Short mmCIF file of N, CA, C and O in Angstrom, two decimals:
data_model
loop_
_atom_site.label_atom_id
_atom_site.label_comp_id
_atom_site.label_asym_id
_atom_site.label_seq_id
_atom_site.Cartn_x
_atom_site.Cartn_y
_atom_site.Cartn_z
N MET A 57 -0.72 -1.95 12.15
CA MET A 57 -0.57 -3.78 11.96
C MET A 57 -0.05 -3.24 10.43
O MET A 57 -0.63 -2.74 9.66
N LYS A 58 0.45 -3.67 9.96
CA LYS A 58 1.23 -3.87 8.65
C LYS A 58 1.55 -5.22 8.08
O LYS A 58 1.82 -5.72 8.33
N THR A 59 1.68 -5.20 6.67
CA THR A 59 1.07 -6.31 6.23
C THR A 59 1.67 -6.32 4.99
O THR A 59 1.83 -5.26 4.14
N THR A 60 2.57 -7.13 4.51
CA THR A 60 3.04 -7.51 3.17
C THR A 60 2.60 -8.33 2.16
O THR A 60 2.23 -9.03 2.44
N LEU A 61 2.31 -7.70 1.44
CA LEU A 61 0.78 -7.98 0.18
C LEU A 61 1.79 -9.46 -0.81
O LEU A 61 2.74 -8.24 -1.24
N ARG A 62 1.10 -10.06 -0.87
CA ARG A 62 1.49 -10.98 -2.00
C ARG A 62 1.14 -10.83 -3.65
O ARG A 62 2.20 -11.27 -4.56
N GLY A 63 0.23 -10.05 -4.14
CA GLY A 63 -1.00 -10.46 -4.83
C GLY A 63 -1.41 -11.36 -5.38
O GLY A 63 -1.37 -12.46 -4.87
N LEU A 64 -2.77 -10.71 -5.72
CA LEU A 64 -3.60 -12.47 -6.31
C LEU A 64 -3.64 -12.82 -6.96
O LEU A 64 -3.75 -13.77 -6.94
N SER A 65 -2.56 -12.92 -7.97
CA SER A 65 -2.35 -13.74 -9.11
C SER A 65 -0.89 -14.29 -8.77
O SER A 65 -1.30 -15.89 -8.99
N ALA A 66 -0.52 -14.32 -7.26
CA ALA A 66 0.30 -15.77 -6.77
C ALA A 66 -0.73 -16.63 -5.80
O ALA A 66 -0.63 -17.93 -6.12
N ALA A 67 -1.75 -15.91 -5.49
CA ALA A 67 -2.53 -16.93 -5.37
C ALA A 67 -3.74 -17.75 -6.22
O ALA A 67 -3.82 -18.88 -6.00
N ALA A 68 -4.22 -17.04 -6.94
CA ALA A 68 -4.50 -18.23 -8.67
C ALA A 68 -3.41 -18.80 -8.84
O ALA A 68 -4.27 -20.58 -8.69
N ILE A 69 -2.16 -18.92 -8.91
CA ILE A 69 -1.53 -20.01 -9.19
C ILE A 69 -1.15 -21.05 -8.39
O ILE A 69 -1.54 -21.70 -8.40
N LEU A 70 -1.37 -20.33 -6.81
CA LEU A 70 -1.74 -21.64 -5.94
C LEU A 70 -2.55 -22.32 -5.95
O LEU A 70 -2.61 -23.69 -5.87
N LEU A 71 -4.06 -21.65 -6.42
CA LEU A 71 -5.28 -22.78 -6.55
C LEU A 71 -5.40 -23.40 -7.99
O LEU A 71 -6.45 -23.92 -7.68
N ALA A 72 -4.68 -23.20 -8.59
CA ALA A 72 -4.83 -23.24 -10.20
C ALA A 72 -5.16 -24.89 -10.09
O ALA A 72 -5.81 -25.39 -10.92
N GLY A 73 -3.93 -25.45 -9.74
CA GLY A 73 -4.29 -26.94 -9.73
C GLY A 73 -4.64 -28.02 -8.30
O GLY A 73 -4.53 -29.34 -7.95
N CYS A 74 -6.12 -27.37 -7.93
CA CYS A 74 -6.65 -28.00 -7.04
C CYS A 74 -7.67 -28.57 -7.55
O CYS A 74 -8.32 -29.17 -6.34
N GLY A 75 -7.80 -28.71 -8.97
CA GLY A 75 -8.81 -29.35 -9.12
C GLY A 75 -10.44 -29.32 -9.10
O GLY A 75 -10.64 -28.25 -8.77
N GLY A 76 -11.14 -30.45 -9.40
CA GLY A 76 -12.65 -29.70 -9.15
C GLY A 76 -12.78 -28.50 -10.90
O GLY A 76 -12.02 -28.66 -11.42
N GLY A 77 -14.62 -28.52 -10.87
CA GLY A 77 -14.51 -27.39 -12.10
C GLY A 77 -14.32 -26.19 -11.57
O GLY A 77 -13.51 -25.67 -10.63
N GLY A 78 -15.05 -25.21 -12.50
CA GLY A 78 -15.02 -24.05 -12.51
C GLY A 78 -13.29 -23.56 -12.84
O GLY A 78 -13.26 -23.59 -13.21
N SER A 79 -13.41 -22.28 -12.39
CA SER A 79 -11.84 -21.73 -12.86
C SER A 79 -10.71 -22.18 -12.33
O SER A 79 -9.70 -21.85 -12.56
N GLY A 80 -11.18 -23.03 -11.29
CA GLY A 80 -9.87 -23.78 -10.75
C GLY A 80 -9.17 -22.47 -9.71
O GLY A 80 -7.89 -22.63 -8.90
N VAL A 81 -9.46 -21.41 -9.35
CA VAL A 81 -8.79 -20.54 -7.96
C VAL A 81 -10.07 -19.99 -7.25
O VAL A 81 -11.29 -20.19 -7.64
N VAL A 82 -9.65 -19.54 -5.75
CA VAL A 82 -10.75 -18.73 -5.83
C VAL A 82 -10.16 -17.19 -5.81
O VAL A 82 -9.17 -16.61 -5.37
N ALA A 83 -11.28 -16.72 -5.61
CA ALA A 83 -10.84 -15.23 -6.12
C ALA A 83 -12.12 -14.19 -5.40
O ALA A 83 -12.84 -14.38 -5.37
N VAL A 84 -11.43 -13.03 -5.03
CA VAL A 84 -12.53 -11.64 -4.56
C VAL A 84 -13.05 -11.26 -5.88
O VAL A 84 -12.19 -10.91 -6.53
N VAL A 85 -14.31 -11.13 -5.93
CA VAL A 85 -15.02 -10.92 -7.44
C VAL A 85 -15.68 -9.53 -6.90
O VAL A 85 -15.63 -8.45 -7.68
N ASP A 86 -15.96 -8.94 -5.79
CA ASP A 86 -16.58 -8.12 -5.82
C ASP A 86 -16.01 -7.41 -4.18
O ASP A 86 -16.44 -8.34 -2.94
N SER A 87 -15.41 -6.36 -3.62
CA SER A 87 -15.57 -6.01 -2.41
C SER A 87 -15.67 -4.10 -2.40
O SER A 87 -15.91 -3.44 -3.57
N TRP A 88 -15.98 -3.53 -0.80
CA TRP A 88 -16.04 -2.89 -1.03
C TRP A 88 -16.44 -1.97 0.39
O TRP A 88 -16.48 -2.95 0.77
N ALA A 89 -16.17 -1.06 0.78
CA ALA A 89 -16.43 -0.36 2.12
C ALA A 89 -16.92 1.22 2.01
O ALA A 89 -16.35 1.93 1.53
N PRO A 90 -18.08 0.96 2.73
CA PRO A 90 -18.77 2.85 3.14
C PRO A 90 -17.73 3.18 3.84
O PRO A 90 -17.24 3.12 4.50
N THR A 91 -17.88 4.89 3.34
CA THR A 91 -17.69 6.05 3.86
C THR A 91 -17.84 5.96 5.69
O THR A 91 -18.61 4.91 6.23
N THR A 92 -16.72 6.45 6.50
CA THR A 92 -17.07 6.30 7.70
C THR A 92 -17.26 7.75 8.16
O THR A 92 -16.37 8.97 7.70
N PRO A 93 -18.04 8.40 9.45
CA PRO A 93 -17.50 9.82 9.81
C PRO A 93 -16.26 9.99 9.79
O PRO A 93 -16.34 9.00 10.77
N PRO A 94 -16.16 11.47 10.50
CA PRO A 94 -14.46 11.47 11.08
C PRO A 94 -14.06 10.74 12.14
O PRO A 94 -13.07 10.83 12.05
N ASN A 95 -15.50 10.48 13.48
CA ASN A 95 -14.86 9.88 14.39
C ASN A 95 -14.82 8.44 14.57
O ASN A 95 -14.71 8.08 15.57
N ALA A 96 -15.50 7.99 13.80
CA ALA A 96 -15.57 6.80 13.83
C ALA A 96 -14.43 5.54 14.12
O ALA A 96 -13.10 5.67 13.57
N PRO A 97 -14.62 4.53 14.99
CA PRO A 97 -14.04 4.31 15.27
C PRO A 97 -13.23 2.77 15.07
O PRO A 97 -12.35 2.15 14.82
N SER A 98 -14.49 2.42 13.90
CA SER A 98 -14.31 1.23 13.40
C SER A 98 -15.38 1.31 11.61
O SER A 98 -16.35 2.47 11.95
N ALA A 99 -14.94 0.24 11.05
CA ALA A 99 -15.78 0.45 9.57
C ALA A 99 -15.68 -0.96 9.36
O ALA A 99 -15.14 -1.99 9.43
N ALA A 100 -16.68 -1.56 8.00
CA ALA A 100 -17.32 -2.22 7.61
C ALA A 100 -16.35 -2.59 6.21
O ALA A 100 -16.19 -1.62 5.78
N ILE A 101 -16.10 -3.92 5.86
CA ILE A 101 -15.32 -4.30 4.44
C ILE A 101 -16.39 -5.26 3.76
O ILE A 101 -16.45 -6.36 4.52
N TYR A 102 -17.30 -5.30 2.90
CA TYR A 102 -17.67 -6.30 2.13
C TYR A 102 -17.43 -6.96 0.76
O TYR A 102 -16.72 -6.63 0.37
N LEU A 103 -17.28 -7.84 1.07
CA LEU A 103 -16.63 -9.10 -0.01
C LEU A 103 -18.09 -10.06 -0.04
O LEU A 103 -18.14 -10.44 0.07
N GLU A 104 -17.26 -10.64 -2.29
CA GLU A 104 -17.93 -11.68 -1.99
C GLU A 104 -16.53 -12.63 -2.98
O GLU A 104 -15.61 -12.05 -3.55
N ILE A 105 -16.67 -13.79 -2.36
CA ILE A 105 -15.60 -14.62 -2.79
C ILE A 105 -15.95 -15.68 -3.46
O ILE A 105 -16.63 -16.37 -2.45
N ASN A 106 -15.88 -15.82 -5.05
CA ASN A 106 -16.22 -17.13 -5.23
C ASN A 106 -15.07 -18.20 -5.32
O ASN A 106 -13.71 -17.81 -5.36
N ASN A 107 -15.31 -19.65 -5.42
CA ASN A 107 -14.47 -20.79 -5.22
C ASN A 107 -14.47 -21.13 -6.56
O ASN A 107 -15.90 -22.40 -6.45
N GLY A 108 -13.98 -21.45 -7.52
CA GLY A 108 -13.62 -22.32 -8.32
C GLY A 108 -12.85 -23.30 -8.78
O GLY A 108 -12.56 -24.04 -9.47
N THR A 109 -13.10 -23.60 -7.25
CA THR A 109 -12.31 -25.04 -7.16
C THR A 109 -13.24 -26.01 -6.94
O THR A 109 -14.25 -25.79 -6.40
N GLY A 110 -12.62 -27.07 -6.83
CA GLY A 110 -13.30 -28.38 -6.06
C GLY A 110 -13.06 -28.86 -5.14
O GLY A 110 -13.82 -29.64 -4.23
N GLN A 111 -12.49 -27.89 -4.35
CA GLN A 111 -12.49 -28.04 -2.70
C GLN A 111 -13.29 -26.95 -1.78
O GLN A 111 -12.94 -25.65 -2.12
N ASP A 112 -13.96 -27.34 -0.81
CA ASP A 112 -14.08 -26.01 0.17
C ASP A 112 -12.99 -25.06 0.95
O ASP A 112 -12.04 -26.34 1.28
N ASP A 113 -13.31 -24.37 0.75
CA ASP A 113 -11.86 -23.50 1.51
C ASP A 113 -13.23 -22.34 2.67
O ASP A 113 -14.06 -22.64 2.58
N ARG A 114 -11.92 -21.67 3.42
CA ARG A 114 -12.62 -21.18 4.62
C ARG A 114 -11.55 -19.53 4.96
O ARG A 114 -10.23 -19.95 5.14
N LEU A 115 -12.16 -18.64 4.70
CA LEU A 115 -11.82 -17.29 4.99
C LEU A 115 -11.59 -17.41 6.95
O LEU A 115 -12.24 -17.92 7.58
N VAL A 116 -10.10 -17.64 6.78
CA VAL A 116 -9.04 -17.33 8.32
C VAL A 116 -9.36 -15.65 9.13
O VAL A 116 -9.24 -15.45 10.14
N SER A 117 -8.82 -15.39 7.90
CA SER A 117 -8.84 -13.76 8.83
C SER A 117 -8.58 -13.17 7.73
O SER A 117 -8.04 -13.09 6.57
N ALA A 118 -8.22 -11.63 8.10
CA ALA A 118 -7.82 -10.54 7.29
C ALA A 118 -7.27 -9.74 8.32
O ALA A 118 -6.89 -9.75 9.10
N ASP A 119 -6.32 -8.96 6.74
CA ASP A 119 -5.39 -7.63 7.39
C ASP A 119 -5.79 -7.06 7.03
O ASP A 119 -6.06 -6.64 5.29
N ILE A 120 -5.74 -5.52 7.34
CA ILE A 120 -5.18 -3.43 6.71
C ILE A 120 -4.52 -3.26 7.82
O ILE A 120 -4.37 -2.95 8.88
N ASP A 121 -3.30 -2.31 6.87
CA ASP A 121 -2.78 -0.99 7.29
C ASP A 121 -3.30 0.06 8.02
O ASP A 121 -2.74 0.86 8.62
N ARG A 122 -4.49 0.00 7.86
CA ARG A 122 -5.26 1.34 8.53
C ARG A 122 -5.93 1.08 9.48
O ARG A 122 -6.98 1.89 10.27
N CYS A 123 -5.84 -0.37 10.49
CA CYS A 123 -6.55 -0.19 11.43
C CYS A 123 -5.89 -1.02 12.90
O CYS A 123 -5.06 -1.70 12.25
N ASP A 124 -6.16 -1.02 13.80
CA ASP A 124 -5.39 -1.50 14.90
C ASP A 124 -5.80 -2.52 14.85
O ASP A 124 -4.61 -3.78 15.41
N ALA A 125 -7.02 -3.43 14.73
CA ALA A 125 -7.20 -4.96 14.08
C ALA A 125 -8.15 -5.51 13.28
O ALA A 125 -8.96 -4.09 13.24
N ILE A 126 -8.11 -6.41 13.58
CA ILE A 126 -8.99 -6.92 12.00
C ILE A 126 -10.13 -8.00 12.63
O ILE A 126 -9.33 -9.37 13.38
N GLU A 127 -11.43 -7.98 12.90
CA GLU A 127 -12.28 -9.80 12.95
C GLU A 127 -13.40 -9.69 12.36
O GLU A 127 -13.63 -8.71 10.85
N LEU A 128 -13.65 -11.03 11.59
CA LEU A 128 -14.64 -11.33 11.30
C LEU A 128 -15.58 -11.44 11.37
O LEU A 128 -15.53 -12.45 12.96
N HIS A 129 -16.70 -10.72 11.72
CA HIS A 129 -18.11 -10.37 12.20
C HIS A 129 -19.29 -11.17 11.67
O HIS A 129 -19.29 -11.32 10.03
N ASN A 130 -20.21 -11.20 12.29
CA ASN A 130 -21.57 -11.22 11.85
C ASN A 130 -22.71 -10.63 12.25
O ASN A 130 -22.28 -10.63 13.54
N THR A 131 -23.76 -9.87 11.34
CA THR A 131 -24.84 -9.43 11.96
C THR A 131 -25.47 -9.90 11.98
O THR A 131 -26.09 -10.78 10.90
N THR A 132 -26.43 -10.28 13.26
CA THR A 132 -27.86 -11.02 12.85
C THR A 132 -29.24 -9.75 14.13
O THR A 132 -29.11 -9.07 14.49
N ILE A 133 -30.32 -10.80 13.84
CA ILE A 133 -31.51 -9.79 14.19
C ILE A 133 -32.14 -10.57 14.58
O ILE A 133 -32.73 -12.24 14.01
N ASP A 134 -32.18 -10.64 15.55
CA ASP A 134 -32.77 -11.52 16.71
C ASP A 134 -34.59 -11.49 17.12
O ASP A 134 -35.15 -10.55 15.77
N ASP A 135 -35.41 -12.68 17.43
CA ASP A 135 -37.30 -12.14 17.12
C ASP A 135 -37.74 -11.23 17.29
O ASP A 135 -38.93 -10.62 17.18
N ASN A 136 -37.06 -10.23 18.34
CA ASN A 136 -37.19 -9.13 19.18
C ASN A 136 -36.58 -7.95 17.94
O ASN A 136 -37.02 -6.68 18.48
N ARG A 137 -36.59 -8.29 16.94
CA ARG A 137 -35.40 -7.11 15.96
C ARG A 137 -34.54 -6.04 16.18
O ARG A 137 -34.77 -5.15 15.97
N ILE A 138 -33.78 -7.02 17.38
CA ILE A 138 -32.67 -6.27 18.01
C ILE A 138 -31.07 -6.83 17.45
O ILE A 138 -31.38 -8.07 17.24
N MET A 139 -30.91 -5.80 16.49
CA MET A 139 -29.48 -6.06 15.83
C MET A 139 -28.70 -6.52 16.65
O MET A 139 -28.27 -5.74 17.60
N ARG A 140 -27.70 -7.75 16.32
CA ARG A 140 -26.64 -7.91 17.22
C ARG A 140 -25.25 -8.05 16.44
O ARG A 140 -25.15 -8.71 15.56
N MET A 141 -23.85 -7.65 16.84
CA MET A 141 -22.81 -8.68 15.72
C MET A 141 -21.71 -8.67 16.96
O MET A 141 -22.06 -8.14 18.18
N ARG A 142 -21.06 -9.65 16.73
CA ARG A 142 -20.38 -10.77 17.20
C ARG A 142 -19.29 -11.32 15.90
O ARG A 142 -19.61 -11.29 15.05
N LEU A 143 -18.37 -12.34 17.20
CA LEU A 143 -17.22 -12.59 15.67
C LEU A 143 -18.20 -13.80 15.29
O LEU A 143 -19.13 -14.38 15.82
N ALA A 144 -17.91 -14.18 13.73
CA ALA A 144 -18.34 -15.16 12.98
C ALA A 144 -17.61 -16.37 13.20
O ALA A 144 -16.47 -16.50 13.98
N GLU A 145 -18.59 -17.14 13.54
CA GLU A 145 -18.35 -18.62 13.89
C GLU A 145 -17.41 -19.14 12.64
O GLU A 145 -18.11 -18.88 11.54
N PRO A 146 -16.60 -20.29 13.13
CA PRO A 146 -15.73 -20.36 11.60
C PRO A 146 -16.76 -20.94 10.33
O PRO A 146 -16.28 -20.87 8.85
N GLU A 147 -17.92 -21.88 10.85
CA GLU A 147 -18.43 -22.63 9.91
C GLU A 147 -19.12 -21.75 8.66
O GLU A 147 -19.36 -21.39 8.02
N THR A 148 -19.36 -20.36 9.58
CA THR A 148 -19.82 -19.24 8.79
C THR A 148 -19.04 -18.36 7.92
O THR A 148 -19.33 -17.93 6.43
N MET A 149 -17.56 -18.94 7.68
CA MET A 149 -16.66 -18.18 6.65
C MET A 149 -16.51 -19.24 5.49
O MET A 149 -15.67 -19.00 4.92
N VAL A 150 -17.11 -20.10 5.19
CA VAL A 150 -16.67 -21.68 4.27
C VAL A 150 -17.02 -20.78 3.47
O VAL A 150 -18.51 -20.12 2.71
N ILE A 151 -16.35 -21.04 2.25
CA ILE A 151 -16.50 -20.80 0.78
C ILE A 151 -16.50 -21.88 0.22
O ILE A 151 -15.44 -22.88 -0.14
N PRO A 152 -17.55 -22.18 -0.63
CA PRO A 152 -18.24 -23.81 -0.64
C PRO A 152 -17.87 -23.88 -1.94
O PRO A 152 -17.20 -22.92 -2.59
N ALA A 153 -16.87 -25.13 -2.49
CA ALA A 153 -16.83 -25.80 -3.88
C ALA A 153 -17.50 -25.19 -4.41
O ALA A 153 -18.97 -25.59 -4.64
N GLY A 154 -16.57 -24.47 -5.37
CA GLY A 154 -18.03 -24.21 -6.97
C GLY A 154 -19.26 -22.77 -6.33
O GLY A 154 -19.74 -22.61 -7.00
N GLY A 155 -19.18 -22.63 -5.31
CA GLY A 155 -19.79 -20.97 -4.56
C GLY A 155 -18.69 -19.79 -4.39
O GLY A 155 -17.88 -19.63 -4.81
N SER A 156 -19.68 -19.16 -3.71
CA SER A 156 -18.94 -18.11 -3.45
C SER A 156 -19.64 -17.48 -1.61
O SER A 156 -20.70 -18.80 -0.87
N LEU A 157 -18.90 -17.17 -0.84
CA LEU A 157 -19.14 -16.46 0.53
C LEU A 157 -19.14 -14.87 0.46
O LEU A 157 -18.31 -14.27 -0.61
N VAL A 158 -20.46 -14.59 0.60
CA VAL A 158 -21.07 -13.14 0.66
C VAL A 158 -21.03 -12.39 1.75
O VAL A 158 -21.86 -12.52 2.54
N MET A 159 -20.49 -11.67 2.04
CA MET A 159 -20.15 -10.84 3.08
C MET A 159 -20.97 -9.63 2.88
O MET A 159 -20.51 -8.67 1.86
N GLU A 160 -21.96 -9.43 3.55
CA GLU A 160 -22.44 -8.10 3.05
C GLU A 160 -23.63 -6.98 4.18
O GLU A 160 -23.73 -7.68 5.38
N PRO A 161 -24.15 -5.85 3.94
CA PRO A 161 -24.93 -4.90 5.24
C PRO A 161 -25.73 -6.34 6.22
O PRO A 161 -26.52 -6.57 5.07
N ALA A 162 -25.79 -5.97 7.49
CA ALA A 162 -26.50 -6.32 7.59
C ALA A 162 -26.28 -8.03 8.16
O ALA A 162 -27.12 -9.02 7.99
N GLY A 163 -25.27 -8.32 7.48
CA GLY A 163 -24.71 -9.78 7.42
C GLY A 163 -23.21 -10.04 7.73
O GLY A 163 -22.56 -9.43 8.72
N LEU A 164 -22.53 -10.95 7.14
CA LEU A 164 -21.05 -10.83 7.04
C LEU A 164 -20.30 -10.01 7.15
O LEU A 164 -20.72 -9.38 5.85
N HIS A 165 -18.96 -9.83 7.68
CA HIS A 165 -18.65 -9.03 7.33
C HIS A 165 -17.17 -8.91 7.98
O HIS A 165 -17.08 -9.58 8.85
N VAL A 166 -16.28 -7.76 7.31
CA VAL A 166 -14.70 -7.71 8.37
C VAL A 166 -15.04 -6.50 8.96
O VAL A 166 -15.20 -5.72 8.38
N MET A 167 -14.46 -6.45 9.87
CA MET A 167 -14.66 -5.25 10.76
C MET A 167 -12.82 -4.65 10.82
O MET A 167 -12.58 -5.27 11.44
N CYS A 168 -13.24 -3.69 10.48
CA CYS A 168 -11.98 -2.81 10.98
C CYS A 168 -11.93 -2.45 12.11
O CYS A 168 -12.33 -1.16 12.50
N ILE A 169 -11.27 -2.20 12.91
CA ILE A 169 -10.90 -1.61 14.38
C ILE A 169 -10.19 -0.40 14.90
O ILE A 169 -9.14 -1.22 14.46
N GLY A 170 -10.35 0.38 15.64
CA GLY A 170 -9.45 1.21 15.60
C GLY A 170 -8.45 2.18 14.65
O GLY A 170 -7.57 1.69 14.19
N LEU A 171 -9.75 2.60 13.67
CA LEU A 171 -9.46 3.17 12.35
C LEU A 171 -7.99 4.24 12.62
O LEU A 171 -8.06 5.17 13.25
N ASP A 172 -7.17 4.53 11.55
CA ASP A 172 -6.05 5.25 11.49
C ASP A 172 -6.82 6.82 10.80
O ASP A 172 -6.00 7.75 11.42
N ALA A 173 -7.56 6.85 10.18
CA ALA A 173 -8.45 8.00 9.42
C ALA A 173 -9.61 7.57 9.06
O ALA A 173 -9.86 6.35 8.72
N PRO A 174 -10.66 8.22 8.73
CA PRO A 174 -11.80 7.99 8.06
C PRO A 174 -12.06 7.86 6.91
O PRO A 174 -10.83 7.47 6.03
N PHE A 175 -12.93 6.31 6.36
CA PHE A 175 -12.94 5.81 4.95
C PHE A 175 -13.26 7.33 3.73
O PHE A 175 -14.22 7.05 4.56
N ARG A 176 -13.08 7.35 3.19
CA ARG A 176 -13.25 8.42 2.46
C ARG A 176 -13.67 7.96 0.60
O ARG A 176 -12.86 7.28 0.19
N GLU A 177 -14.92 8.70 0.24
CA GLU A 177 -15.42 8.25 -0.94
C GLU A 177 -14.09 8.31 -1.65
O GLU A 177 -13.61 9.55 -1.91
N GLY A 178 -14.42 7.48 -2.51
CA GLY A 178 -12.98 7.44 -3.63
C GLY A 178 -11.80 6.94 -3.08
O GLY A 178 -10.86 6.41 -4.74
N GLU A 179 -11.27 6.34 -1.78
CA GLU A 179 -9.89 6.01 -1.94
C GLU A 179 -9.72 4.73 -2.25
O GLU A 179 -11.10 3.95 -2.00
N THR A 180 -8.75 3.94 -1.86
CA THR A 180 -9.03 2.58 -1.93
C THR A 180 -8.05 2.05 -0.72
O THR A 180 -6.83 2.83 -0.36
N LEU A 181 -8.49 0.86 -0.32
CA LEU A 181 -8.22 0.39 0.99
C LEU A 181 -7.02 -1.28 0.11
O LEU A 181 -7.35 -1.81 -0.46
N GLN A 182 -6.05 -1.78 1.08
CA GLN A 182 -5.48 -2.80 1.03
C GLN A 182 -5.54 -4.19 1.42
O GLN A 182 -5.22 -3.56 2.67
N LEU A 183 -6.45 -4.90 1.12
CA LEU A 183 -6.60 -5.57 2.17
C LEU A 183 -6.16 -7.42 2.25
O LEU A 183 -5.84 -7.47 0.49
N SER A 184 -5.21 -7.84 3.00
CA SER A 184 -5.13 -9.21 2.42
C SER A 184 -5.60 -10.27 3.25
O SER A 184 -6.13 -10.33 4.72
N LEU A 185 -6.39 -11.33 2.77
CA LEU A 185 -7.11 -11.83 3.22
C LEU A 185 -6.58 -13.51 3.51
O LEU A 185 -5.71 -14.12 2.57
N ALA A 186 -6.46 -14.36 4.31
CA ALA A 186 -5.90 -15.54 4.68
C ALA A 186 -7.04 -16.66 4.72
O ALA A 186 -7.83 -16.69 5.44
N LEU A 187 -6.62 -17.65 4.04
CA LEU A 187 -7.70 -18.58 3.73
C LEU A 187 -7.20 -20.04 4.41
O LEU A 187 -5.89 -20.45 4.26
N GLU A 188 -7.77 -21.15 4.48
CA GLU A 188 -8.03 -22.23 5.41
C GLU A 188 -6.77 -23.12 4.40
O GLU A 188 -5.69 -24.29 4.99
N SER A 189 -6.86 -22.80 3.49
CA SER A 189 -5.70 -23.72 2.33
C SER A 189 -4.33 -23.45 2.61
O SER A 189 -3.29 -24.37 2.05
N GLY A 190 -4.59 -22.00 3.01
CA GLY A 190 -2.72 -21.47 3.48
C GLY A 190 -2.59 -20.29 2.54
O GLY A 190 -1.81 -19.72 2.23
N ALA A 191 -3.46 -19.97 0.63
CA ALA A 191 -3.76 -18.89 0.04
C ALA A 191 -3.74 -18.16 0.67
O ALA A 191 -4.77 -17.69 1.67
N THR A 192 -2.97 -16.69 0.44
CA THR A 192 -3.63 -15.17 0.65
C THR A 192 -4.07 -14.60 -0.49
O THR A 192 -3.21 -14.56 -1.86
N LEU A 193 -4.87 -14.20 -0.66
CA LEU A 193 -5.88 -13.11 -1.52
C LEU A 193 -5.46 -11.99 -1.17
O LEU A 193 -5.89 -11.34 -0.09
N ASP A 194 -4.95 -11.12 -2.05
CA ASP A 194 -4.91 -9.26 -1.90
C ASP A 194 -5.45 -8.84 -2.55
O ASP A 194 -5.62 -8.62 -3.66
N VAL A 195 -6.41 -7.83 -1.88
CA VAL A 195 -7.42 -7.18 -2.65
C VAL A 195 -7.52 -5.61 -2.59
O VAL A 195 -6.78 -5.41 -1.40
N THR A 196 -7.71 -5.04 -3.27
CA THR A 196 -8.03 -3.56 -3.31
C THR A 196 -9.38 -3.06 -3.19
O THR A 196 -10.13 -3.39 -4.27
N THR A 197 -9.26 -2.67 -2.35
CA THR A 197 -11.06 -2.26 -2.11
C THR A 197 -11.47 -0.78 -2.17
O THR A 197 -10.31 -0.03 -1.72
N GLY A 198 -12.60 -0.88 -2.96
CA GLY A 198 -12.82 1.31 -2.58
C GLY A 198 -13.87 1.72 -1.81
O GLY A 198 -14.56 0.42 -1.13
N VAL A 199 -13.75 2.32 -1.84
CA VAL A 199 -14.79 3.18 -0.32
C VAL A 199 -15.49 3.72 -1.54
O VAL A 199 -15.27 4.69 -2.09
N GLU A 200 -16.34 3.19 -0.92
CA GLU A 200 -18.41 4.02 -1.69
C GLU A 200 -19.64 3.72 -1.26
O GLU A 200 -19.18 2.85 -0.10
N ASN A 201 -20.24 4.29 -1.06
CA ASN A 201 -21.48 4.07 -0.63
C ASN A 201 -22.33 3.22 -1.76
O ASN A 201 -22.84 4.46 -2.80
N ARG A 202 -23.07 2.56 -1.05
CA ARG A 202 -23.67 1.77 -2.07
C ARG A 202 -25.69 2.10 -1.76
O ARG A 202 -25.28 2.01 -0.16
#
């Protein structure tokens, strides 16, 4: 799966006129992916997306050329302390006006399924995020262990 990346600055320009307070843009302020073992079939990517506009937006999809498929997931722990991973419900992907969507371990994340190679410490990944508003955020994500 290959993606044509359009650049974060283009998304910032598109969103600059959206009104409301803050910076007037939706932007990724932090992103990272942990390293993976040599034969891992999948990997997680974590993000923080800030919304400086006056309108809610929503992350609807992601794309990266390093895997066969991408899904937006949510990890939950049930009453018996069993961890479960499921497709994220659309309402969990809202980036509130003036707020943030935080994707972190044991919670929301981008799941990269069918890796072409392991994620190695120090490399970078090119990720493209599609928002409900029609904007695309293109992100360079570092592979690191936090």
